[in-house]
PDB file of C-alpha atoms in Angstrom:
ATOM      1  CA  MET A 272      85.958 -45.666 -23.490  1.00 76.00           C
ATOM      2  CA  TRP A 273      89.569 -46.385 -24.445  1.00 86.00           C
ATOM      3  CA  PRO A 274      90.421 -48.835 -27.251  1.00 92.00           C
ATOM      4  CA  LEU A 275      92.580 -51.878 -26.571  1.00 95.00           C
ATOM      5  CA  THR A 276      94.684 -54.033 -28.886  1.00 95.00           C
ATOM      6  CA  PRO A 277      92.828 -57.336 -29.349  1.00 96.00           C
ATOM      7  CA  PRO A 278      94.283 -60.259 -27.364  1.00 97.00           C
ATOM      8  CA  LYS A 279      96.941 -62.359 -29.065  1.00 96.00           C
ATOM      9  CA  HIS A 280      95.673 -65.608 -27.528  1.00 97.00           C
ATOM     10  CA  ALA A 281      93.316 -67.521 -29.822  1.00 98.00           C
ATOM     11  CA  ALA A 282      90.053 -68.992 -28.579  1.00 98.00           C
ATOM     12  CA  ASP A 283      91.004 -72.610 -29.332  1.00 97.00           C
ATOM     13  CA  TYR A 284      94.433 -72.326 -27.697  1.00 98.00           C
ATOM     14  CA  THR A 285      92.962 -70.708 -24.577  1.00 98.00           C
ATOM     15  CA  PHE A 286      90.227 -73.339 -24.355  1.00 98.00           C
ATOM     16  CA  ARG A 287      92.735 -76.192 -24.622  1.00 98.00           C
ATOM     17  CA  GLU A 288      94.965 -74.628 -21.972  1.00 98.00           C
ATOM     18  CA  CYS A 289      92.063 -74.198 -19.575  1.00 98.00           C
ATOM     19  CA  ILE A 290      90.899 -77.819 -19.838  1.00 97.00           C
ATOM     20  CA  SER A 291      94.378 -79.367 -20.102  1.00 96.00           C
ATOM     21  CA  LYS A 292      94.646 -80.568 -16.511  1.00 94.00           C
ATOM     22  CA  ILE A 293      91.075 -81.589 -15.761  1.00 96.00           C
ATOM     23  CA  ARG A 294      91.232 -84.918 -13.931  1.00 94.00           C
ATOM     24  CA  ASN A 295      87.647 -86.039 -14.462  1.00 96.00           C
ATOM     25  CA  PRO A 296      87.985 -88.130 -17.652  1.00 96.00           C
ATOM     26  CA  ASP A 297      84.302 -87.853 -18.599  1.00 97.00           C
ATOM     27  CA  LEU A 298      84.229 -84.057 -18.221  1.00 97.00           C
ATOM     28  CA  LYS A 299      87.517 -83.640 -20.062  1.00 96.00           C
ATOM     29  CA  LYS A 300      86.293 -85.816 -22.927  1.00 97.00           C
ATOM     30  CA  ARG A 301      83.051 -83.868 -23.276  1.00 97.00           C
ATOM     31  CA  LEU A 302      84.875 -80.537 -23.156  1.00 97.00           C
ATOM     32  CA  ALA A 303      87.484 -81.621 -25.712  1.00 97.00           C
ATOM     33  CA  ALA A 304      84.692 -82.730 -28.048  1.00 97.00           C
ATOM     34  CA  SER A 305      83.237 -79.212 -27.853  1.00 97.00           C
ATOM     35  CA  GLU A 306      86.318 -77.426 -29.215  1.00 97.00           C
ATOM     36  CA  SER A 307      84.900 -77.065 -32.723  1.00 97.00           C
ATOM     37  CA  GLN A 308      81.839 -75.318 -31.266  1.00 97.00           C
ATOM     38  CA  VAL A 309      84.086 -72.952 -29.321  1.00 98.00           C
ATOM     39  CA  ILE A 310      85.930 -72.095 -32.543  1.00 98.00           C
ATOM     40  CA  ALA A 311      82.651 -71.541 -34.418  1.00 98.00           C
ATOM     41  CA  ALA A 312      81.373 -69.320 -31.602  1.00 98.00           C
ATOM     42  CA  ASP A 313      84.545 -67.245 -31.794  1.00 98.00           C
ATOM     43  CA  LYS A 314      84.101 -66.665 -35.526  1.00 98.00           C
ATOM     44  CA  SER A 315      80.442 -65.688 -35.153  1.00 98.00           C
ATOM     45  CA  TYR A 316      81.299 -63.327 -32.319  1.00 98.00           C
ATOM     46  CA  ARG A 317      84.094 -61.568 -34.208  1.00 98.00           C
ATOM     47  CA  ASP A 318      82.005 -61.182 -37.363  1.00 98.00           C
ATOM     48  CA  ALA A 319      79.102 -59.712 -35.384  1.00 97.00           C
ATOM     49  CA  ALA A 320      81.310 -57.393 -33.311  1.00 96.00           C
ATOM     50  CA  ARG A 321      82.866 -55.910 -36.445  1.00 95.00           C
ATOM     51  CA  ARG A 322      79.358 -55.126 -37.732  1.00 93.00           C
ATOM     52  CA  THR A 323      78.084 -53.827 -34.375  1.00 92.00           C
ATOM     53  CA  ALA A 324      75.640 -56.709 -34.463  1.00 94.00           C
ATOM     54  CA  LEU A 325      76.313 -58.666 -31.280  1.00 95.00           C
ATOM     55  CA  HIS A 326      72.620 -58.274 -30.478  1.00 93.00           C
ATOM     56  CA  GLU A 327      71.851 -60.590 -33.420  1.00 95.00           C
ATOM     57  CA  LEU A 328      73.644 -63.552 -31.805  1.00 96.00           C
ATOM     58  CA  GLU A 329      71.135 -66.130 -30.573  1.00 95.00           C
ATOM     59  CA  THR A 330      71.977 -67.397 -27.103  1.00 95.00           C
ATOM     60  CA  ASN A 331      70.966 -70.961 -28.047  1.00 95.00           C
ATOM     61  CA  ASN A 332      73.782 -71.033 -30.601  1.00 96.00           C
ATOM     62  CA  PHE A 333      76.339 -70.379 -27.870  1.00 97.00           C
ATOM     63  CA  LYS A 334      75.505 -73.337 -25.662  1.00 96.00           C
ATOM     64  CA  LEU A 335      77.711 -76.379 -25.985  1.00 96.00           C
ATOM     65  CA  SER A 336      76.171 -79.772 -26.712  1.00 93.00           C
ATOM     66  CA  GLY A 337      77.299 -82.235 -24.085  1.00 92.00           C
ATOM     67  CA  VAL A 338      78.598 -79.539 -21.711  1.00 96.00           C
ATOM     68  CA  SER A 339      76.346 -77.583 -19.375  1.00 96.00           C
ATOM     69  CA  SER A 340      76.517 -73.824 -18.892  1.00 96.00           C
ATOM     70  CA  ALA A 341      77.478 -74.379 -15.261  1.00 97.00           C
ATOM     71  CA  GLU A 342      80.397 -76.573 -16.311  1.00 97.00           C
ATOM     72  CA  MET A 343      81.725 -73.930 -18.709  1.00 98.00           C
ATOM     73  CA  ILE A 344      81.360 -71.212 -16.091  1.00 97.00           C
ATOM     74  CA  ALA A 345      83.325 -73.443 -13.722  1.00 97.00           C
ATOM     75  CA  VAL A 346      86.083 -73.790 -16.335  1.00 98.00           C
ATOM     76  CA  TYR A 347      86.463 -70.015 -16.321  1.00 98.00           C
ATOM     77  CA  ALA A 348      86.281 -69.659 -12.531  1.00 97.00           C
ATOM     78  CA  ASN A 349      88.459 -72.625 -11.588  1.00 97.00           C
ATOM     79  CA  ARG A 350      90.829 -72.994 -14.530  1.00 97.00           C
ATOM     80  CA  MET A 351      91.376 -69.445 -15.773  1.00 98.00           C
ATOM     81  CA  ALA A 352      90.511 -66.853 -13.127  1.00 97.00           C
ATOM     82  CA  LYS A 353      91.887 -68.906 -10.241  1.00 97.00           C
ATOM     83  CA  LYS A 354      95.569 -68.484  -9.424  1.00 96.00           C
ATOM     84  CA  LYS A 355      98.055 -71.227 -10.336  1.00 96.00           C
ATOM     85  CA  THR A 356      95.746 -72.792 -12.926  1.00 97.00           C
ATOM     86  CA  PRO A 357      96.536 -73.533 -16.595  1.00 97.00           C
ATOM     87  CA  GLY A 358      94.614 -70.555 -17.977  1.00 98.00           C
ATOM     88  CA  ARG A 359      95.812 -68.036 -15.412  1.00 98.00           C
ATOM     89  CA  PRO A 360      98.777 -66.725 -17.491  1.00 98.00           C
ATOM     90  CA  ILE A 361      96.305 -65.709 -20.209  1.00 98.00           C
ATOM     91  CA  TYR A 362      94.053 -64.097 -17.599  1.00 98.00           C
ATOM     92  CA  ASP A 363      97.019 -62.121 -16.242  1.00 98.00           C
ATOM     93  CA  ALA A 364      98.062 -61.005 -19.745  1.00 98.00           C
ATOM     94  CA  LEU A 365      94.566 -59.650 -20.374  1.00 98.00           C
ATOM     95  CA  MET A 366      94.582 -57.817 -17.046  1.00 98.00           C
ATOM     96  CA  LEU A 367      97.874 -56.099 -17.890  1.00 97.00           C
ATOM     97  CA  ALA A 368      96.791 -54.882 -21.333  1.00 96.00           C
ATOM     98  CA  PRO A 369      95.302 -51.419 -20.511  1.00 95.00           C
ATOM     99  CA  GLN A 370      97.587 -48.375 -20.509  1.00 90.00           C
ATOM    100  CA  PHE A 371      98.427 -47.165 -16.989  1.00 92.00           C
ATOM    101  CA  GLY A 372      96.390 -50.077 -15.591  1.00 95.00           C
ATOM    102  CA  LEU A 373      93.192 -48.052 -15.993  1.00 96.00           C
ATOM    103  CA  CYS A 374      89.801 -49.525 -16.849  1.00 97.00           C
ATOM    104  CA  PRO A 375      89.097 -48.943 -20.567  1.00 96.00           C
ATOM    105  CA  LEU A 376      85.354 -48.732 -19.888  1.00 96.00           C
ATOM    106  CA  CYS A 377      85.562 -45.660 -17.637  1.00 96.00           C
ATOM    107  CA  GLY A 378      89.168 -44.550 -18.176  1.00 94.00           C
ATOM    108  CA  GLN A 379      89.446 -43.675 -14.510  1.00 94.00           C
ATOM    109  CA  ARG A 380      89.499 -46.550 -12.014  1.00 96.00           C
ATOM    110  CA  THR A 381      92.094 -49.313 -11.700  1.00 97.00           C
ATOM    111  CA  VAL A 382      91.590 -52.647 -13.466  1.00 97.00           C
ATOM    112  CA  SER A 383      90.729 -55.365 -10.948  1.00 97.00           C
ATOM    113  CA  THR A 384      88.811 -58.026 -12.879  1.00 97.00           C
ATOM    114  CA  LEU A 385      87.810 -59.332 -16.301  1.00 97.00           C
ATOM    115  CA  ASP A 386      84.352 -58.482 -17.594  1.00 96.00           C
ATOM    116  CA  HIS A 387      82.527 -60.821 -19.981  1.00 96.00           C
ATOM    117  CA  HIS A 388      81.320 -58.425 -22.684  1.00 96.00           C
ATOM    118  CA  LEU A 389      78.574 -60.911 -23.526  1.00 95.00           C
ATOM    119  CA  PRO A 390      77.629 -62.612 -20.246  1.00 95.00           C
ATOM    120  CA  LYS A 391      78.965 -66.122 -19.720  1.00 96.00           C
ATOM    121  CA  THR A 392      75.639 -67.180 -18.222  1.00 95.00           C
ATOM    122  CA  LEU A 393      73.938 -66.586 -21.580  1.00 95.00           C
ATOM    123  CA  TYR A 394      76.892 -67.340 -23.902  1.00 97.00           C
ATOM    124  CA  PRO A 395      78.828 -70.154 -22.180  1.00 97.00           C
ATOM    125  CA  SER A 396      80.863 -71.046 -25.294  1.00 98.00           C
ATOM    126  CA  LEU A 397      82.518 -67.612 -24.900  1.00 98.00           C
ATOM    127  CA  ALA A 398      83.296 -68.071 -21.195  1.00 98.00           C
ATOM    128  CA  VAL A 399      87.076 -68.362 -21.672  1.00 98.00           C
ATOM    129  CA  ASN A 400      87.375 -66.646 -25.055  1.00 98.00           C
ATOM    130  CA  PRO A 401      89.879 -63.769 -24.655  1.00 98.00           C
ATOM    131  CA  ILE A 402      88.109 -61.585 -27.243  1.00 98.00           C
ATOM    132  CA  ASN A 403      85.042 -61.557 -24.948  1.00 98.00           C
ATOM    133  CA  LEU A 404      87.057 -60.789 -21.804  1.00 98.00           C
ATOM    134  CA  ILE A 405      87.565 -57.094 -21.068  1.00 97.00           C
ATOM    135  CA  PRO A 406      89.913 -55.911 -18.294  1.00 98.00           C
ATOM    136  CA  ALA A 407      87.774 -53.647 -16.122  1.00 97.00           C
ATOM    137  CA  CYS A 408      87.386 -52.087 -12.713  1.00 97.00           C
ATOM    138  CA  GLY A 409      85.035 -53.718 -10.244  1.00 95.00           C
ATOM    139  CA  ASP A 410      82.516 -50.874 -10.435  1.00 95.00           C
ATOM    140  CA  CYS A 411      82.156 -51.038 -14.230  1.00 95.00           C
ATOM    141  CA  ASN A 412      81.890 -54.825 -14.083  1.00 93.00           C
ATOM    142  CA  LYS A 413      78.961 -54.557 -11.652  1.00 92.00           C
ATOM    143  CA  LEU A 414      77.237 -51.695 -13.468  1.00 90.00           C
ATOM    144  CA  LYS A 415      77.126 -53.542 -16.791  1.00 84.00           C
ATOM    145  CA  LEU A 416      75.087 -56.474 -15.422  1.00 75.00           C
ATOM    146  CA  ASP A 417      74.496 -59.817 -17.183  1.00 74.00           C
ATOM    147  CA  ILE A 418      72.179 -58.450 -19.847  1.00 72.00           C
ATOM    148  CA  ALA A 419      72.414 -59.096 -23.588  1.00 78.00           C
ATOM    149  CA  PRO A 420      71.751 -56.156 -25.962  1.00 83.00           C
ATOM    150  CA  ASN A 421      68.571 -56.206 -28.052  1.00 86.00           C
ATOM    151  CA  SER A 422      69.742 -53.730 -30.712  1.00 88.00           C
ATOM    152  CA  SER A 423      72.878 -51.973 -31.942  1.00 87.00           C
ATOM    153  CA  ASP A 424      71.888 -48.896 -29.947  1.00 85.00           C
ATOM    154  CA  GLU A 425      71.970 -50.971 -26.748  1.00 85.00           C
ATOM    155  CA  GLU A 426      75.505 -52.254 -27.280  1.00 88.00           C
ATOM    156  CA  THR A 427      78.030 -50.598 -24.995  1.00 91.00           C
ATOM    157  CA  LEU A 428      81.415 -49.895 -26.527  1.00 94.00           C
ATOM    158  CA  HIS A 429      83.744 -52.836 -27.084  1.00 96.00           C
ATOM    159  CA  PRO A 430      87.396 -51.849 -26.434  1.00 96.00           C
ATOM    160  CA  TYR A 431      88.709 -54.475 -28.894  1.00 97.00           C
ATOM    161  CA  PHE A 432      86.477 -53.403 -31.786  1.00 96.00           C
ATOM    162  CA  ASP A 433      85.411 -49.781 -31.274  1.00 94.00           C
ATOM    163  CA  ALA A 434      87.899 -46.965 -31.926  1.00 87.00           C
ATOM    164  CA  VAL A 435      86.304 -43.750 -30.676  1.00 92.00           C
ATOM    165  CA  ASP A 436      89.401 -41.915 -29.537  1.00 88.00           C
ATOM    166  CA  ASP A 437      90.288 -40.377 -32.896  1.00 88.00           C
ATOM    167  CA  ALA A 438      88.110 -37.297 -32.331  1.00 93.00           C
ATOM    168  CA  VAL A 439      87.111 -35.214 -29.317  1.00 96.00           C
ATOM    169  CA  TRP A 440      83.631 -36.118 -28.098  1.00 97.00           C
ATOM    170  CA  LEU A 441      83.880 -35.734 -24.305  1.00 97.00           C
ATOM    171  CA  ARG A 442      82.940 -32.200 -23.298  1.00 98.00           C
ATOM    172  CA  ALA A 443      82.170 -30.320 -20.118  1.00 98.00           C
ATOM    173  CA  GLU A 444      80.558 -27.037 -19.177  1.00 97.00           C
ATOM    174  CA  VAL A 445      81.190 -24.864 -16.138  1.00 97.00           C
ATOM    175  CA  ILE A 446      78.401 -24.424 -13.614  1.00 95.00           C
ATOM    176  CA  GLU A 447      79.143 -21.051 -12.054  1.00 94.00           C
ATOM    177  CA  GLY A 448      78.997 -20.831  -8.283  1.00 89.00           C
ATOM    178  CA  ASP A 449      80.854 -21.561  -5.103  1.00 87.00           C
ATOM    179  CA  PRO A 450      81.972 -24.263  -5.252  1.00 89.00           C
ATOM    180  CA  ILE A 451      82.490 -24.419  -8.999  1.00 92.00           C
ATOM    181  CA  ALA A 452      81.087 -27.552 -10.641  1.00 94.00           C
ATOM    182  CA  LEU A 453      81.300 -29.167 -14.066  1.00 97.00           C
ATOM    183  CA  ARG A 454      78.742 -31.053 -16.128  1.00 98.00           C
ATOM    184  CA  PHE A 455      80.147 -33.687 -18.500  1.00 98.00           C
ATOM    185  CA  PHE A 456      78.375 -34.840 -21.652  1.00 98.00           C
ATOM    186  CA  VAL A 457      78.846 -36.512 -25.033  1.00 97.00           C
ATOM    187  CA  ASP A 458      79.200 -34.107 -27.971  1.00 97.00           C
ATOM    188  CA  SER A 459      79.301 -36.373 -31.010  1.00 95.00           C
ATOM    189  CA  PRO A 460      81.536 -35.386 -33.962  1.00 95.00           C
ATOM    190  CA  ASN A 461      79.905 -34.836 -37.348  1.00 93.00           C
ATOM    191  CA  SER A 462      81.663 -37.937 -38.664  1.00 92.00           C
ATOM    192  CA  TRP A 463      79.653 -40.228 -36.350  1.00 94.00           C
ATOM    193  CA  ASP A 464      76.468 -41.887 -37.495  1.00 93.00           C
ATOM    194  CA  LEU A 465      73.360 -42.094 -35.308  1.00 93.00           C
ATOM    195  CA  THR A 466      74.121 -45.634 -34.131  1.00 92.00           C
ATOM    196  CA  LEU A 467      77.602 -44.788 -32.871  1.00 94.00           C
ATOM    197  CA  THR A 468      76.287 -41.659 -31.163  1.00 95.00           C
ATOM    198  CA  SER A 469      73.576 -43.699 -29.443  1.00 94.00           C
ATOM    199  CA  ARG A 470      76.074 -46.343 -28.333  1.00 94.00           C
ATOM    200  CA  VAL A 471      78.523 -43.836 -26.870  1.00 95.00           C
ATOM    201  CA  ARG A 472      75.729 -42.068 -25.019  1.00 95.00           C
ATOM    202  CA  ARG A 473      74.437 -45.399 -23.709  1.00 94.00           C
ATOM    203  CA  HIS A 474      77.946 -46.357 -22.601  1.00 95.00           C
ATOM    204  CA  PHE A 475      78.237 -42.984 -20.861  1.00 95.00           C
ATOM    205  CA  ARG A 476      74.927 -43.575 -19.098  1.00 95.00           C
ATOM    206  CA  VAL A 477      75.380 -47.255 -18.157  1.00 94.00           C
ATOM    207  CA  PHE A 478      78.731 -46.645 -16.498  1.00 95.00           C
ATOM    208  CA  GLY A 479      77.663 -43.401 -14.828  1.00 96.00           C
ATOM    209  CA  LEU A 480      80.530 -41.447 -16.352  1.00 97.00           C
ATOM    210  CA  ALA A 481      78.967 -37.980 -15.990  1.00 97.00           C
ATOM    211  CA  SER A 482      78.807 -38.256 -12.206  1.00 97.00           C
ATOM    212  CA  LEU A 483      82.137 -40.115 -11.995  1.00 97.00           C
ATOM    213  CA  TYR A 484      83.991 -37.408 -13.908  1.00 97.00           C
ATOM    214  CA  ALA A 485      82.214 -34.593 -12.067  1.00 97.00           C
ATOM    215  CA  SER A 486      83.250 -36.019  -8.686  1.00 96.00           C
ATOM    216  CA  HIS A 487      86.880 -36.404  -9.776  1.00 95.00           C
ATOM    217  CA  SER A 488      87.060 -32.972 -11.363  1.00 96.00           C
ATOM    218  CA  ALA A 489      85.782 -31.147  -8.258  1.00 94.00           C
ATOM    219  CA  PRO A 490      89.005 -31.349  -6.196  1.00 93.00           C
ATOM    220  CA  GLU A 491      91.074 -30.691  -9.331  1.00 92.00           C
ATOM    221  CA  VAL A 492      89.246 -27.410  -9.951  1.00 94.00           C
ATOM    222  CA  SER A 493      89.316 -26.457  -6.268  1.00 91.00           C
ATOM    223  CA  SER A 494      93.088 -26.800  -6.196  1.00 90.00           C
ATOM    224  CA  LEU A 495      93.615 -24.316  -9.044  1.00 92.00           C
ATOM    225  CA  GLY A 496      92.981 -21.141  -7.057  1.00 86.00           C
ATOM    226  CA  LEU A 497      96.497 -20.304  -5.875  1.00 85.00           C
ATOM    227  CA  SER A 498      98.305 -21.214  -9.092  1.00 90.00           C
ATOM    228  CA  LEU A 499      95.871 -19.291 -11.293  1.00 94.00           C
ATOM    229  CA  GLU A 500      95.862 -16.301  -8.962  1.00 92.00           C
ATOM    230  CA  SER A 501      99.561 -15.792  -9.623  1.00 92.00           C
ATOM    231  CA  VAL A 502      98.953 -16.154 -13.368  1.00 94.00           C
ATOM    232  CA  PHE A 503      96.026 -13.690 -13.210  1.00 93.00           C
ATOM    233  CA  GLY A 504      98.180 -11.032 -11.583  1.00 91.00           C
ATOM    234  CA  ASP A 505      96.493  -7.636 -11.605  1.00 88.00           C
ATOM    235  CA  GLY A 506      93.655  -9.010 -13.704  1.00 86.00           C
ATOM    236  CA  GLY A 507      92.088  -7.191 -16.591  1.00 91.00           C
ATOM    237  CA  SER A 508      91.937  -8.505 -20.126  1.00 93.00           C
ATOM    238  CA  GLU A 509      95.625  -9.441 -20.074  1.00 94.00           C
ATOM    239  CA  GLY A 510      95.245 -11.412 -16.859  1.00 95.00           C
ATOM    240  CA  GLU A 511      92.163 -13.136 -18.263  1.00 95.00           C
ATOM    241  CA  GLN A 512      94.086 -14.144 -21.385  1.00 96.00           C
ATOM    242  CA  ARG A 513      97.023 -15.458 -19.350  1.00 96.00           C
ATOM    243  CA  VAL A 514      94.646 -17.649 -17.349  1.00 96.00           C
ATOM    244  CA  ARG A 515      92.978 -18.893 -20.524  1.00 97.00           C
ATOM    245  CA  ASP A 516      96.332 -19.697 -22.146  1.00 97.00           C
ATOM    246  CA  ASN A 517      97.440 -21.539 -18.994  1.00 97.00           C
ATOM    247  CA  LEU A 518      94.290 -23.653 -18.984  1.00 97.00           C
ATOM    248  CA  LEU A 519      94.531 -24.405 -22.697  1.00 97.00           C
ATOM    249  CA  GLU A 520      98.123 -25.541 -22.214  1.00 97.00           C
ATOM    250  CA  ARG A 521      97.002 -27.918 -19.470  1.00 97.00           C
ATOM    251  CA  ALA A 522      94.204 -29.207 -21.682  1.00 97.00           C
ATOM    252  CA  ALA A 523      96.619 -29.800 -24.558  1.00 97.00           C
ATOM    253  CA  GLY A 524      98.881 -31.816 -22.269  1.00 97.00           C
ATOM    254  CA  TRP A 525      96.029 -34.143 -21.368  1.00 96.00           C
ATOM    255  CA  ARG A 526      94.868 -34.369 -24.988  1.00 95.00           C
ATOM    256  CA  GLN A 527      98.308 -35.715 -25.851  1.00 93.00           C
ATOM    257  CA  VAL A 528      97.779 -38.558 -23.388  1.00 91.00           C
ATOM    258  CA  ARG A 529      94.262 -39.300 -24.644  1.00 92.00           C
ATOM    259  CA  LEU A 530      91.896 -37.133 -26.633  1.00 93.00           C
ATOM    260  CA  ASN A 531      88.988 -37.881 -24.322  1.00 95.00           C
ATOM    261  CA  THR A 532      89.875 -37.646 -20.651  1.00 95.00           C
ATOM    262  CA  TRP A 533      87.887 -35.832 -18.006  1.00 96.00           C
ATOM    263  CA  GLN A 534      91.002 -33.770 -17.297  1.00 97.00           C
ATOM    264  CA  GLY A 535      91.257 -32.568 -20.892  1.00 97.00           C
ATOM    265  CA  ALA A 536      87.534 -31.806 -20.971  1.00 98.00           C
ATOM    266  CA  THR A 537      87.796 -30.015 -17.625  1.00 98.00           C
ATOM    267  CA  TYR A 538      90.593 -27.641 -18.610  1.00 98.00           C
ATOM    268  CA  THR A 539      89.012 -26.971 -22.001  1.00 98.00           C
ATOM    269  CA  ALA A 540      85.700 -26.056 -20.356  1.00 98.00           C
ATOM    270  CA  LEU A 541      87.415 -23.790 -17.837  1.00 97.00           C
ATOM    271  CA  ALA A 542      89.333 -22.038 -20.618  1.00 97.00           C
ATOM    272  CA  GLU A 543      86.104 -21.492 -22.563  1.00 97.00           C
ATOM    273  CA  SER A 544      84.376 -19.910 -19.553  1.00 97.00           C
ATOM    274  CA  PRO A 545      84.806 -16.090 -19.524  1.00 96.00           C
ATOM    275  CA  TRP A 546      83.466 -16.042 -15.956  1.00 96.00           C
ATOM    276  CA  PHE A 547      86.121 -18.454 -14.729  1.00 95.00           C
ATOM    277  CA  CYS A 548      89.006 -16.788 -16.595  1.00 96.00           C
ATOM    278  CA  ARG A 549      88.010 -13.356 -15.258  1.00 94.00           C
ATOM    279  CA  GLY A 550      88.439 -14.574 -11.714  1.00 93.00           C
ATOM    280  CA  GLY A 551      85.767 -17.164 -11.080  1.00 92.00           C
ATOM    281  CA  PHE A 552      88.490 -19.364  -9.619  1.00 90.00           C
ATOM    282  CA  LEU A 553      88.810 -16.793  -6.782  1.00 87.00           C
ATOM    283  CA  SER A 554      85.229 -17.430  -5.588  1.00 67.00           C
TER     284      SER A 554
END
């Protein structure tokens, strides 16, 4: 859900690095002869991603003549992802790109792998293309599955091409009770069109962000009791306002880090809940 600066490594350079030390002369020759197809695939991919049209890319156009899909997948696994191989420095640079080392797909868990935005099994010519490789946590990588989108609405967000952090869209509401709980949801800004709204909601659903954020917010909210009790003081309307101001200040701090974090949404929702500000945190 967080945008990333596109990789600086070009597709052709990365491809050449990955195949540079292959010892099998026949395989190396066939791979080298495929470089123009790798470059063409990169151009098609970038053009489609800018138009939110990756679903229009035909899988047959992303298979290399003279090189099998299994061979290209092996190039990624053995000559890029594997340590001490020619493509590993590029792999490591991609892994280090996200701020705070957090997965841009969920914004919560630690990056531990590279996810092929379009699956390498279906688009082998993109197997080592940096623009198709997204640093991600293991959970998000597994949840996404090797499935190609069939429409724009089915495309999950692409951190290199989609900038959705310029307006607040992640919201939460307080579920009153003991213990207090929060429900997270997408509240699309008026500036979004229907396609972007559908994509963000699909992204939210595919990666299970509502339940992820709810589980992480629970201990955060539970820990507020003592600190807010001192702010609340003798209560009343003045105590309620002090609590609200305290929560809004916390929310603003998180909004400065990123506009759409579960922490910012959590503190905003708590501040907007009269029940919570009047002492619901004492339940």
